[in-house]
Structure formats: structure tokens, C-alpha cells
Short mmCIF file of C-alpha atoms and ligand atoms in Angstrom, two decimals:
data_model
loop_
_atom_site.label_atom_id
_atom_site.label_comp_id
_atom_site.label_asym_id
_atom_site.label_seq_id
_atom_site.Cartn_x
_atom_site.Cartn_y
_atom_site.Cartn_z
CA MET A 1 0.00 -0.20 -0.38
CA SER A 2 1.53 3.30 -1.00
CA ASP A 3 -0.40 6.32 0.55
CA LYS A 4 -1.12 7.15 3.55
CA LYS A 5 -3.86 5.70 5.52
CA ASN A 6 -5.24 6.85 8.87
CA ILE A 7 -6.50 4.51 11.72
CA LEU A 8 -8.02 5.95 14.97
CA ILE A 9 -6.95 3.73 17.93
CA LEU A 10 -9.47 3.96 21.07
CA ALA A 11 -7.92 1.93 22.95
CA GLY A 12 -10.71 2.53 26.13
CA ASP A 13 -11.15 0.62 29.63
CA GLY A 14 -10.10 -2.39 31.80
CA ILE A 15 -8.29 -4.42 29.24
CA GLY A 16 -8.09 -2.25 26.22
CA PRO A 17 -5.08 -0.34 26.39
CA GLU A 18 -2.69 -3.61 27.17
CA ALA A 19 -4.16 -5.41 24.29
CA MET A 20 -4.14 -2.22 22.13
CA ALA A 21 -0.47 -1.53 23.08
CA GLN A 22 0.24 -4.98 21.51
CA VAL A 23 -1.86 -4.11 18.32
CA ASN A 24 0.28 -0.86 17.86
CA ARG A 25 3.91 -2.48 17.99
CA VAL A 26 2.61 -4.89 15.34
CA ILE A 27 1.60 -2.13 12.60
CA ASP A 28 4.31 -0.35 13.65
CA TRP A 29 5.83 -3.74 12.43
CA PHE A 30 4.16 -3.50 9.53
CA ASN A 31 5.36 0.18 9.06
CA ALA A 32 8.88 -0.57 8.77
CA ASN A 33 8.81 -3.91 6.66
CA GLY A 34 6.93 -1.21 4.22
CA LYS A 35 4.35 -4.03 4.66
CA THR A 36 1.46 -0.32 5.40
CA SER A 37 1.54 2.82 5.37
CA PHE A 38 -0.84 3.73 8.22
CA GLU A 39 -0.52 6.73 10.16
CA ILE A 40 -1.79 6.59 13.78
CA THR A 41 -4.55 9.19 15.72
CA GLU A 42 -5.37 7.88 19.36
CA GLY A 43 -8.09 9.33 21.68
CA LEU A 44 -10.69 8.36 23.92
CA VAL A 45 -14.01 6.62 24.76
CA GLY A 46 -15.76 5.16 27.56
CA GLY A 47 -14.72 5.00 31.10
CA ALA A 48 -11.83 7.10 30.13
CA SER A 49 -13.95 9.69 27.84
CA TYR A 50 -15.34 9.91 30.63
CA ASP A 51 -13.04 10.89 33.69
CA ALA A 52 -11.04 13.52 30.90
CA HIS A 53 -14.24 15.43 29.53
CA GLY A 54 -16.84 14.01 31.50
CA GLU A 55 -18.62 12.73 28.31
CA PRO A 56 -18.15 8.64 27.27
CA LEU A 57 -17.55 10.00 23.41
CA THR A 58 -16.93 13.40 22.86
CA GLU A 59 -17.73 15.42 19.61
CA ASP A 60 -13.76 15.87 18.74
CA THR A 61 -12.95 11.79 19.47
CA LEU A 62 -16.13 11.44 16.51
CA ASN A 63 -15.27 14.01 14.49
CA ALA A 64 -11.65 11.63 14.75
CA ALA A 65 -14.15 8.55 13.21
CA LYS A 66 -15.82 10.67 10.76
CA ALA A 67 -12.14 11.64 9.14
CA ALA A 68 -10.26 8.85 9.49
CA ASP A 69 -10.25 5.54 7.05
CA ALA A 70 -10.95 2.75 9.94
CA VAL A 71 -11.26 2.17 13.94
CA LEU A 72 -9.80 0.43 15.66
CA LEU A 73 -11.48 -0.06 19.26
CA GLY A 74 -10.44 -1.84 22.68
CA ALA A 75 -12.88 -2.05 25.49
CA VAL A 76 -15.38 -0.21 27.13
CA GLY A 77 -16.72 -0.17 30.88
CA GLY A 78 -16.07 -1.44 34.45
CA PRO A 79 -17.11 -1.55 37.52
CA LYS A 80 -15.99 2.32 37.85
CA TRP A 81 -18.24 3.95 36.20
CA ASP A 82 -21.17 1.73 36.43
CA ASP A 83 -23.60 4.23 38.36
CA LEU A 84 -23.34 6.75 36.37
CA PRO A 85 -26.10 7.76 34.55
CA PHE A 86 -27.56 6.06 31.75
CA ASP A 87 -26.04 8.77 29.02
CA LYS A 88 -22.81 9.00 30.77
CA LYS A 89 -22.00 5.63 31.17
CA PRO A 90 -19.16 4.07 28.37
CA GLU A 91 -20.69 1.36 26.82
CA ARG A 92 -23.21 5.06 25.01
CA GLY A 93 -19.74 5.65 23.47
CA LEU A 94 -19.99 2.45 21.72
CA LEU A 95 -23.07 2.65 20.24
CA GLY A 96 -22.74 6.40 19.85
CA LEU A 97 -19.98 5.60 17.56
CA ARG A 98 -21.73 2.74 15.86
CA LYS A 99 -24.84 4.68 15.11
CA GLU A 100 -23.37 7.90 14.00
CA LEU A 101 -20.73 6.35 10.98
CA GLY A 102 -23.90 4.64 10.11
CA LEU A 103 -22.73 0.82 10.53
CA PHE A 104 -25.12 -0.97 10.02
CA ALA A 105 -23.37 -4.42 8.86
CA ASN A 106 -21.50 -6.50 12.16
CA LEU A 107 -19.31 -9.18 10.58
CA ARG A 108 -18.60 -12.03 13.62
CA PRO A 109 -16.04 -14.61 11.82
CA ALA A 110 -15.97 -17.63 14.09
CA VAL A 111 -12.51 -19.83 13.35
CA VAL A 112 -11.68 -22.36 15.37
CA PHE A 113 -7.70 -22.59 15.75
CA ASP A 114 -6.78 -26.80 15.14
CA ALA A 115 -4.51 -25.78 18.53
CA LEU A 116 -7.55 -24.86 20.27
CA ALA A 117 -10.24 -27.70 19.28
CA GLU A 118 -10.04 -28.81 22.71
CA ALA A 119 -11.10 -25.48 24.31
CA SER A 120 -14.52 -26.13 22.41
CA THR A 121 -17.11 -28.42 24.31
CA LEU A 122 -18.08 -29.65 21.62
CA LYS A 123 -16.46 -32.61 19.66
CA ILE A 124 -13.22 -31.83 18.53
CA GLU A 125 -14.38 -33.52 14.72
CA VAL A 126 -17.33 -31.12 14.95
CA VAL A 127 -15.60 -27.33 15.31
CA SER A 128 -12.01 -28.61 14.17
CA GLY A 129 -10.75 -25.88 11.08
CA LEU A 130 -14.49 -24.52 11.74
CA ASP A 131 -14.64 -21.01 9.77
CA ILE A 132 -17.77 -19.08 9.56
CA MET A 133 -18.59 -15.65 9.28
CA ILE A 134 -21.98 -13.99 10.97
CA VAL A 135 -23.26 -11.21 9.37
CA ARG A 136 -25.83 -9.64 11.45
CA GLU A 137 -27.50 -6.44 10.57
CA LEU A 138 -26.68 -3.62 13.19
CA THR A 139 -29.26 -0.44 13.38
CA GLY A 140 -33.03 -1.87 12.35
CA GLY A 141 -35.11 -4.96 12.70
CA ILE A 142 -37.34 -5.16 16.29
CA TYR A 143 -34.55 -3.14 18.02
CA PHE A 144 -35.64 -0.37 16.59
CA GLY A 145 -39.09 -0.34 15.14
CA GLU A 146 -42.20 1.33 16.59
CA PRO A 147 -44.06 1.43 17.69
CA ARG A 148 -42.55 0.31 21.08
CA GLY A 149 -43.40 0.46 24.65
CA ILE A 150 -45.63 -0.57 27.51
CA GLU A 151 -48.80 0.68 27.40
CA GLU A 152 -52.06 0.20 30.12
CA LEU A 153 -54.82 -1.13 28.96
CA PRO A 154 -58.27 -0.24 29.60
CA ASN A 155 -58.33 -3.56 31.77
CA GLY A 156 -55.93 -2.80 33.80
CA GLU A 157 -53.32 -4.86 32.19
CA ARG A 158 -50.04 -3.83 31.00
CA LYS A 159 -49.15 -4.55 27.28
CA GLY A 160 -45.52 -4.66 25.81
CA VAL A 161 -44.65 -3.36 22.27
CA ASN A 162 -41.89 -3.91 20.01
CA THR A 163 -42.14 -3.82 16.24
CA LEU A 164 -40.37 -5.40 13.95
CA THR A 165 -39.97 -3.83 10.69
CA TYR A 166 -37.23 -3.93 7.44
CA THR A 167 -37.24 -1.96 4.22
CA THR A 168 -36.02 -3.16 1.42
CA SER A 169 -33.37 -0.92 1.11
CA GLU A 170 -32.19 -2.05 4.39
CA ILE A 171 -32.45 -5.67 3.14
CA GLU A 172 -30.76 -4.94 -0.01
CA ARG A 173 -27.63 -3.57 1.60
CA ILE A 174 -26.99 -5.98 4.27
CA ALA A 175 -27.25 -8.86 1.69
CA ARG A 176 -24.82 -6.73 -0.48
CA VAL A 177 -22.10 -7.08 2.50
CA ALA A 178 -22.87 -11.24 2.81
CA PHE A 179 -22.81 -12.47 -0.72
CA ASP A 180 -19.53 -9.88 -1.82
CA LEU A 181 -17.83 -11.52 1.25
CA ALA A 182 -19.31 -15.05 0.19
CA MET A 183 -17.56 -13.99 -3.33
CA LYS A 184 -14.07 -13.39 -0.72
CA ARG A 185 -14.72 -17.09 1.01
CA GLY A 186 -16.64 -20.24 -0.04
CA LYS A 187 -18.96 -19.12 -2.18
CA ARG A 188 -22.27 -20.02 0.20
CA LEU A 189 -24.69 -17.66 1.51
CA CYS A 190 -27.09 -18.97 3.96
CA SER A 191 -29.65 -16.44 4.66
CA VAL A 192 -31.80 -17.07 8.30
CA ASP A 193 -34.99 -15.67 8.78
CA LYS A 194 -38.65 -17.22 10.12
CA ALA A 195 -40.78 -16.66 6.70
CA ASN A 196 -42.74 -19.15 8.06
CA VAL A 197 -44.17 -16.81 10.60
CA LEU A 198 -43.17 -12.71 10.18
CA GLU A 199 -44.39 -11.51 7.60
CA CYS A 200 -41.37 -9.03 7.67
CA THR A 201 -39.07 -12.06 7.01
CA ILE A 202 -40.75 -12.93 4.35
CA LEU A 203 -39.79 -9.81 2.69
CA TRP A 204 -36.57 -10.65 3.69
CA ARG A 205 -36.27 -13.61 1.72
CA GLU A 206 -37.65 -12.11 -1.33
CA THR A 207 -35.59 -8.91 -1.23
CA VAL A 208 -32.58 -11.44 -0.62
CA GLU A 209 -33.08 -13.69 -3.41
CA ALA A 210 -34.50 -10.55 -5.47
CA VAL A 211 -30.18 -9.47 -5.13
CA HIS A 212 -29.50 -12.75 -5.64
CA ALA A 213 -29.80 -12.44 -9.17
CA ASP A 214 -26.08 -10.20 -9.22
CA TYR A 215 -24.39 -12.68 -7.17
CA PRO A 216 -24.88 -15.73 -9.37
CA GLN A 217 -21.68 -17.42 -8.70
CA VAL A 218 -22.59 -17.24 -4.83
CA GLU A 219 -24.75 -20.45 -3.55
CA LEU A 220 -27.84 -19.18 -1.78
CA SER A 221 -30.07 -20.93 0.69
CA HIS A 222 -32.74 -19.96 2.95
CA MET A 223 -33.11 -21.57 6.97
CA TYR A 224 -35.49 -21.03 9.62
CA VAL A 225 -33.98 -19.33 12.85
CA ASP A 226 -34.56 -22.12 14.96
CA ASN A 227 -33.20 -24.69 12.58
CA ALA A 228 -30.27 -22.51 12.19
CA SER A 229 -29.76 -22.51 15.76
CA MET A 230 -30.08 -25.97 15.80
CA GLN A 231 -27.45 -26.96 13.14
CA LEU A 232 -25.13 -24.67 14.38
CA VAL A 233 -24.53 -26.95 17.24
CA ARG A 234 -25.07 -30.44 15.37
CA ASN A 235 -22.78 -29.16 12.20
CA PRO A 236 -21.40 -25.72 12.13
CA LYS A 237 -19.08 -26.21 9.23
CA GLN A 238 -22.15 -26.89 7.41
CA PHE A 239 -21.76 -22.98 6.48
CA ASP A 240 -19.78 -20.51 5.01
CA VAL A 241 -21.36 -16.89 5.34
CA ILE A 242 -24.80 -16.61 7.33
CA VAL A 243 -27.12 -13.31 7.33
CA THR A 244 -29.62 -12.36 8.73
CA THR A 245 -31.57 -10.34 10.74
CA ASN A 246 -30.37 -7.85 13.89
CA MET A 247 -31.94 -9.59 16.51
CA PHE A 248 -31.62 -13.44 15.15
CA GLY A 249 -27.74 -12.29 14.30
CA ASP A 250 -27.39 -11.08 18.43
CA ILE A 251 -28.49 -14.77 18.94
CA ILE A 252 -26.69 -16.67 16.64
CA SER A 253 -23.33 -15.13 16.80
CA ASP A 254 -23.08 -15.32 20.40
CA THR A 255 -23.90 -18.93 19.54
CA ALA A 256 -21.18 -19.14 16.92
CA ALA A 257 -19.10 -17.62 19.21
CA MET A 258 -18.92 -20.19 21.77
CA LEU A 259 -18.22 -23.08 19.19
CA THR A 260 -14.75 -21.68 19.42
CA GLY A 261 -14.82 -21.83 23.59
CA SER A 262 -12.33 -18.92 23.65
CA LEU A 263 -13.17 -15.26 23.90
CA GLY A 264 -10.22 -13.94 24.56
CA MET A 265 -9.87 -15.21 20.50
CA LEU A 266 -12.68 -13.42 18.89
CA PRO A 267 -12.99 -9.93 16.63
CA SER A 268 -15.52 -8.15 14.66
CA ALA A 269 -16.38 -5.60 12.50
CA SER A 270 -18.92 -3.46 11.40
CA LEU A 271 -18.94 -1.27 7.99
CA GLY A 272 -21.28 1.21 7.24
CA ALA A 273 -22.57 2.26 3.72
CA PRO A 274 -20.03 3.57 1.28
CA LEU A 275 -19.33 7.67 1.52
CA ALA A 276 -19.31 10.13 -1.14
CA ASP A 277 -15.03 10.11 -1.38
CA GLY A 278 -15.64 6.22 -1.54
CA ARG A 279 -14.34 5.41 1.97
CA ILE A 280 -16.56 3.22 3.15
CA PRO A 281 -16.88 3.47 7.62
CA GLY A 282 -15.49 0.89 9.47
CA MET A 283 -14.74 -0.46 12.85
CA TYR A 284 -13.25 -3.45 14.74
CA GLU A 285 -12.90 -4.82 17.65
CA PRO A 286 -12.18 -7.05 20.04
CA VAL A 287 -16.10 -9.34 21.05
CA HIS A 288 -14.90 -9.52 24.62
CA GLY A 289 -15.53 -6.79 26.89
CA SER A 290 -13.43 -4.78 29.34
CA ALA A 291 -12.65 -7.37 31.41
CA PRO A 292 -11.32 -5.64 34.99
CA ASP A 293 -11.17 -8.65 36.89
CA ILE A 294 -7.71 -8.92 35.13
CA ALA A 295 -7.15 -5.58 34.25
CA GLY A 296 -3.64 -3.93 34.71
CA GLN A 297 -2.00 -7.28 34.97
CA ASN A 298 -0.88 -7.85 31.87
CA ILE A 299 -2.28 -11.15 31.57
CA ALA A 300 -4.75 -10.80 28.94
CA ASN A 301 -5.04 -12.40 25.78
CA PRO A 302 -4.54 -9.71 22.79
CA LEU A 303 -5.25 -11.88 19.77
CA ALA A 304 -8.69 -11.18 19.50
CA THR A 305 -7.82 -7.59 19.54
CA LEU A 306 -4.49 -8.20 17.14
CA LEU A 307 -7.44 -10.06 15.03
CA SER A 308 -9.55 -7.14 14.86
CA PHE A 309 -6.42 -5.42 13.21
CA SER A 310 -6.32 -8.30 10.67
CA MET A 311 -10.20 -7.54 9.93
CA MET A 312 -9.62 -4.31 9.41
CA LEU A 313 -6.19 -4.93 6.66
CA ARG A 314 -8.65 -7.57 4.89
CA TYR A 315 -12.13 -5.52 4.73
CA SER A 316 -11.15 -2.21 5.09
CA PHE A 317 -7.76 -1.93 2.71
CA ASP A 318 -8.63 -4.90 0.95
CA ASP A 319 -5.29 -6.03 1.97
CA MET A 320 -5.54 -9.89 2.56
CA ASP A 321 -1.56 -10.38 2.01
CA GLY A 322 -1.02 -8.32 5.18
CA ALA A 323 -3.66 -9.73 6.82
CA ASP A 324 -3.25 -13.29 5.67
CA LEU A 325 0.37 -12.79 7.12
CA LEU A 326 -0.78 -11.98 10.71
CA ASP A 327 -3.74 -14.20 10.96
CA THR A 328 0.11 -16.89 9.98
CA ALA A 329 1.95 -15.58 12.77
CA ILE A 330 -1.01 -15.85 15.23
CA THR A 331 -1.75 -19.91 13.96
CA ARG A 332 2.18 -20.19 14.26
CA VAL A 333 2.32 -19.08 17.64
CA LEU A 334 -0.92 -21.11 19.52
CA GLU A 335 0.67 -24.26 17.44
CA MET A 336 3.76 -23.25 19.40
CA GLY A 337 2.17 -23.99 22.35
CA LEU A 338 2.01 -20.39 23.87
CA ARG A 339 -1.11 -19.68 25.89
CA THR A 340 -2.38 -16.30 27.91
CA GLY A 341 -4.27 -17.64 30.93
CA ASP A 342 -7.86 -17.67 29.31
CA ILE A 343 -7.20 -20.51 26.75
CA MET A 344 -4.23 -21.87 28.96
CA GLN A 345 -4.30 -26.09 28.71
CA ASP A 346 -1.96 -29.07 29.90
CA GLY A 347 1.34 -28.92 28.70
CA LYS A 348 1.43 -25.19 27.08
CA THR A 349 3.26 -22.12 28.23
CA LEU A 350 1.73 -19.75 29.86
CA VAL A 351 2.85 -15.96 28.92
CA SER A 352 2.57 -12.91 29.42
CA THR A 353 -0.17 -10.34 27.40
CA SER A 354 3.60 -8.28 26.38
CA GLU A 355 4.80 -12.18 25.55
CA MET A 356 2.38 -13.11 23.26
CA GLY A 357 3.09 -9.64 21.88
CA ASP A 358 6.83 -11.10 20.68
CA ALA A 359 6.21 -14.17 19.98
CA VAL A 360 3.15 -12.40 17.43
CA LEU A 361 6.20 -10.07 16.25
CA GLU A 362 9.53 -12.68 16.47
CA GLU A 363 6.85 -15.10 14.42
CA LEU A 364 6.51 -12.16 11.51
CA GLU A 365 9.76 -11.16 11.35
CA GLY A 366 10.75 -15.07 10.66
CA LEU A 367 7.94 -15.14 8.30
CA ALA A 368 8.72 -11.71 6.22
CA GLY A 369 12.28 -12.50 6.30
P1 NAD B 401 -15.63 -9.48 29.53
O1 NAD B 401 -16.01 -10.16 27.85
O2 NAD B 401 -15.15 -8.13 29.64
O3 NAD B 401 -14.92 -10.51 30.46
C1 NAD B 401 -15.54 -11.88 30.86
C2 NAD B 401 -14.74 -12.56 31.20
O4 NAD B 401 -14.08 -13.34 30.32
C3 NAD B 401 -14.09 -12.29 32.38
O5 NAD B 401 -13.68 -13.22 32.96
C4 NAD B 401 -13.14 -11.56 31.61
O6 NAD B 401 -11.39 -12.34 32.40
C5 NAD B 401 -12.01 -12.87 30.33
N1 NAD B 401 -12.12 -12.16 29.73
C6 NAD B 401 -12.84 -11.43 28.39
N2 NAD B 401 -12.06 -10.86 27.59
C7 NAD B 401 -10.45 -11.32 27.93
C8 NAD B 401 -9.35 -11.14 27.26
N3 NAD B 401 -9.09 -10.71 25.73
N4 NAD B 401 -8.04 -12.03 27.81
C9 NAD B 401 -8.65 -13.20 29.12
N5 NAD B 401 -9.92 -12.76 29.86
C10 NAD B 401 -10.73 -12.22 29.57
O7 NAD B 401 -17.51 -9.24 29.98
P2 NAD B 401 -17.98 -8.10 31.43
O8 NAD B 401 -16.93 -9.30 32.55
O9 NAD B 401 -19.38 -8.96 31.63
O10 NAD B 401 -18.00 -6.86 31.60
C11 NAD B 401 -16.53 -6.38 31.99
C12 NAD B 401 -16.95 -4.85 31.05
O11 NAD B 401 -17.09 -4.68 29.39
C13 NAD B 401 -18.59 -4.40 31.48
O12 NAD B 401 -18.64 -3.22 31.98
C14 NAD B 401 -18.98 -4.00 30.17
O13 NAD B 401 -20.13 -3.59 30.15
C15 NAD B 401 -18.03 -4.32 29.48
N6 NAD B 401 -18.22 -4.93 28.26
C16 NAD B 401 -17.48 -3.86 26.75
C17 NAD B 401 -17.54 -4.63 25.84
C18 NAD B 401 -17.29 -3.21 24.43
O14 NAD B 401 -16.23 -3.07 24.42
N7 NAD B 401 -17.30 -4.55 23.43
C19 NAD B 401 -18.26 -5.69 25.90
C20 NAD B 401 -19.05 -6.86 26.75
C21 NAD B 401 -19.15 -6.11 28.25
#
């Protein structure tokens, strides 16, 4: 990559900064070895931003996020900020970023590294080699639909209401993200809905079918969400890319995540619609939280944050070689038997956060040399 790209790094709270420190080292390595030309801007979000500015997300940070080519976020939250009013809570910073950047597509890969296949609660043969991608619609559906609320009925009962809505354009844009991903992967897409019961997802199914016309090389299938959740546990390797609504995606992406058995290994990406200048807003973050119970001890697993950077290379910068290089370095470190506490197994070598970073850098050197 020749032209300079700007990455905004928001390390956040808890283990965010210590995990992100390892990513900073890796980015320095990529830049120093001429593989990338990244300019890093750093900012505060969540509790760290509240402590400094009284807000979990400032206008300055938001503007920096909008100006950046991609955003890498650590984690937010912790007991220190639990009693703050709702709009000051660290998590509002994260939700504000997602909303303001219009991040409607949430990409959650579930990959089982062979060296960690034993960590899954499922049988090794069911999960070994697993590599699936769940694409969840993030800004529509029942979590946002109107009317909503709890009302009093004339007979004295109370009634809770939420509304599932999707327009064709909302479905089309998420379907395109999923078809594009399928084209870069195994060319198989499964759309998950509940079209036997919910009219809104009949429209979902019809619209996904219509978009399929533009992607004839992708094999499209449809599955009801109850069956999909069963199949994810029974035979997850049948899937390549799954696309689904906000609520169904919320639920099945956690199921898929747990097939891997290790929270400290799970990255994610959230993408928006292309801007007038052609940039696609993208924010990358590990699935785990700020892990206040282990923060500041240099024992957290930095690999989910490193894998989030790898996703950034792949999906924001089309740098497949860089992403493959980093993924291979991480795979080798695991094969060598190095483990942070959360993924520790008998007979393996326990390492700290920074030692894991050292090992990834050493492997990068070896692979590049
Ligand atoms: P958590 O993911 O922070 O931690 C759950 C458990 O997993 C803890 O025992 C923790 O030590 C362990 N863990 C998580 N990541 C790890 C890593 N990289 N290496 C080693 N161990 C790891 O979830 P939680 O405890 O429910 O939440 C803690 C705080 O994080 C809360 O304030 C919550 O709101 C916030 N949170 C933030 C995000 C985010 O920033 N995206 C996501 C989830 C939770």
C-alpha cells in the first residue's frame, strides 16, 4: 500500500489499552517493513473519555472517527462507571460511534484454530477447522422498530410492544455485504429468517433472492432461525457465510462464538455504507469486554484485538496478504504452545500479554524473512 491511511485507535478501558499496546507494536512492524503506510491517531472513549471530559464520546473523538479510514476499538466499561447516569455510561460511547458512523453490518467470524479445538465444549471433529462468518444487520429490525413501549390497557392489564420492520433498501444493503463476503470466501450464503411466521422476514427472503441475481456464482440457501441455531451446534461446518436480522444475529452470533470456546480469540467488524468520497466506514473491535477482573496485570489475551486489526487489513484496506501474514503468525504462536491464562491447556506455556505480543512479532519477522 503506498498512500497513507489513517487509523483511529480508541483503546478504551480495562484490558483495552494493554491489548491495544500489542496491536500498536504490530502496526509499527507493518509500517517499518513497508507492508503498510498507516498513520495512527489515538483518542479516548468510554470510561477513559468520561474521566477526562465528562462524556463517554466527545465531538472531537466522533469527528476523528468520521475522518479516519478505519477505527480500531479496545473495550469500554468497568465497575468504576457503573453508577453513572445512562447517557454517561461508557457503553453509550460505543453505541454512539456505531450510530453516528452508520455501521449497519456487523461481521462476526467464528474460527477454530486447530491448536485450540479442544477448548470448545463440542467434540473436536464437529468444530475442528471451523471457519464461518455471521453477518448481522445492526441498525434496524425489532430493536429499533416503532411503535414500541409498555402501555396500560383499559382492563388494567399492561401490554409490551416491539415492532419488527425492515425496508427493502435495508435488506438489500446488508444482503450485498454478505454476498460480497461470500464471493471472497467459499461462495456459499445462508440467509436466516422466520419466513414461516413473520411477514417482515418473507420480505427479507424475497429481497435476498432478488439481490442474488447479481451474484450468480454464490450458492444461496435459506433457513429458519430455529433450525439454524440447531444446525450451528449439530454441524456448524455446513455454513460459510450467514446473513440475518438484528435480533436473530445477536443470538446466533453468540452461539457461533462459543463454538470456538474462547472469548479472548474473537474479533469483529462493523461496516457502514460507502461515503461520497468512496470510503466505507469501518470499526473493528474484539467481542470481549474490558475484563476489569484482570485489567492492569499484563495477563489478558491480546489476540482478539490483533485479529480485529487483521480484519481491518482485510475488509477496510483489501490487504489480504497483510491479513494472511498476521493470521499465520498468530496460528504459529498457538501451534508453538504459547497461551495466555484464558486459553491455557495442560502442557502448554503460560505467557503474559506482552510476551504474546513478542511472540507474534517474532513470527512476523520469521515469515517476512
Ligand atoms: P468481559 O468480556 O469483559 O469478561 C468476561 C470474562 O472473560 C472475564 O472473566 C474476563 O476476565 C474474561 N476475558 C475477557 N476478555 C479476555 C481476554 N482478552 N483475555 C483474558 N480473559 C478475558 O465481560 P463482562 O465481565 O461481562 O464485562 C466487563 C465490562 O466490559 C462491563 O463493564 C461491560 O459492560 C463491558 N463490556 C464491553 C464490551 C465492549 O467494549 N465491546 C463488550 C462486553 C462487555
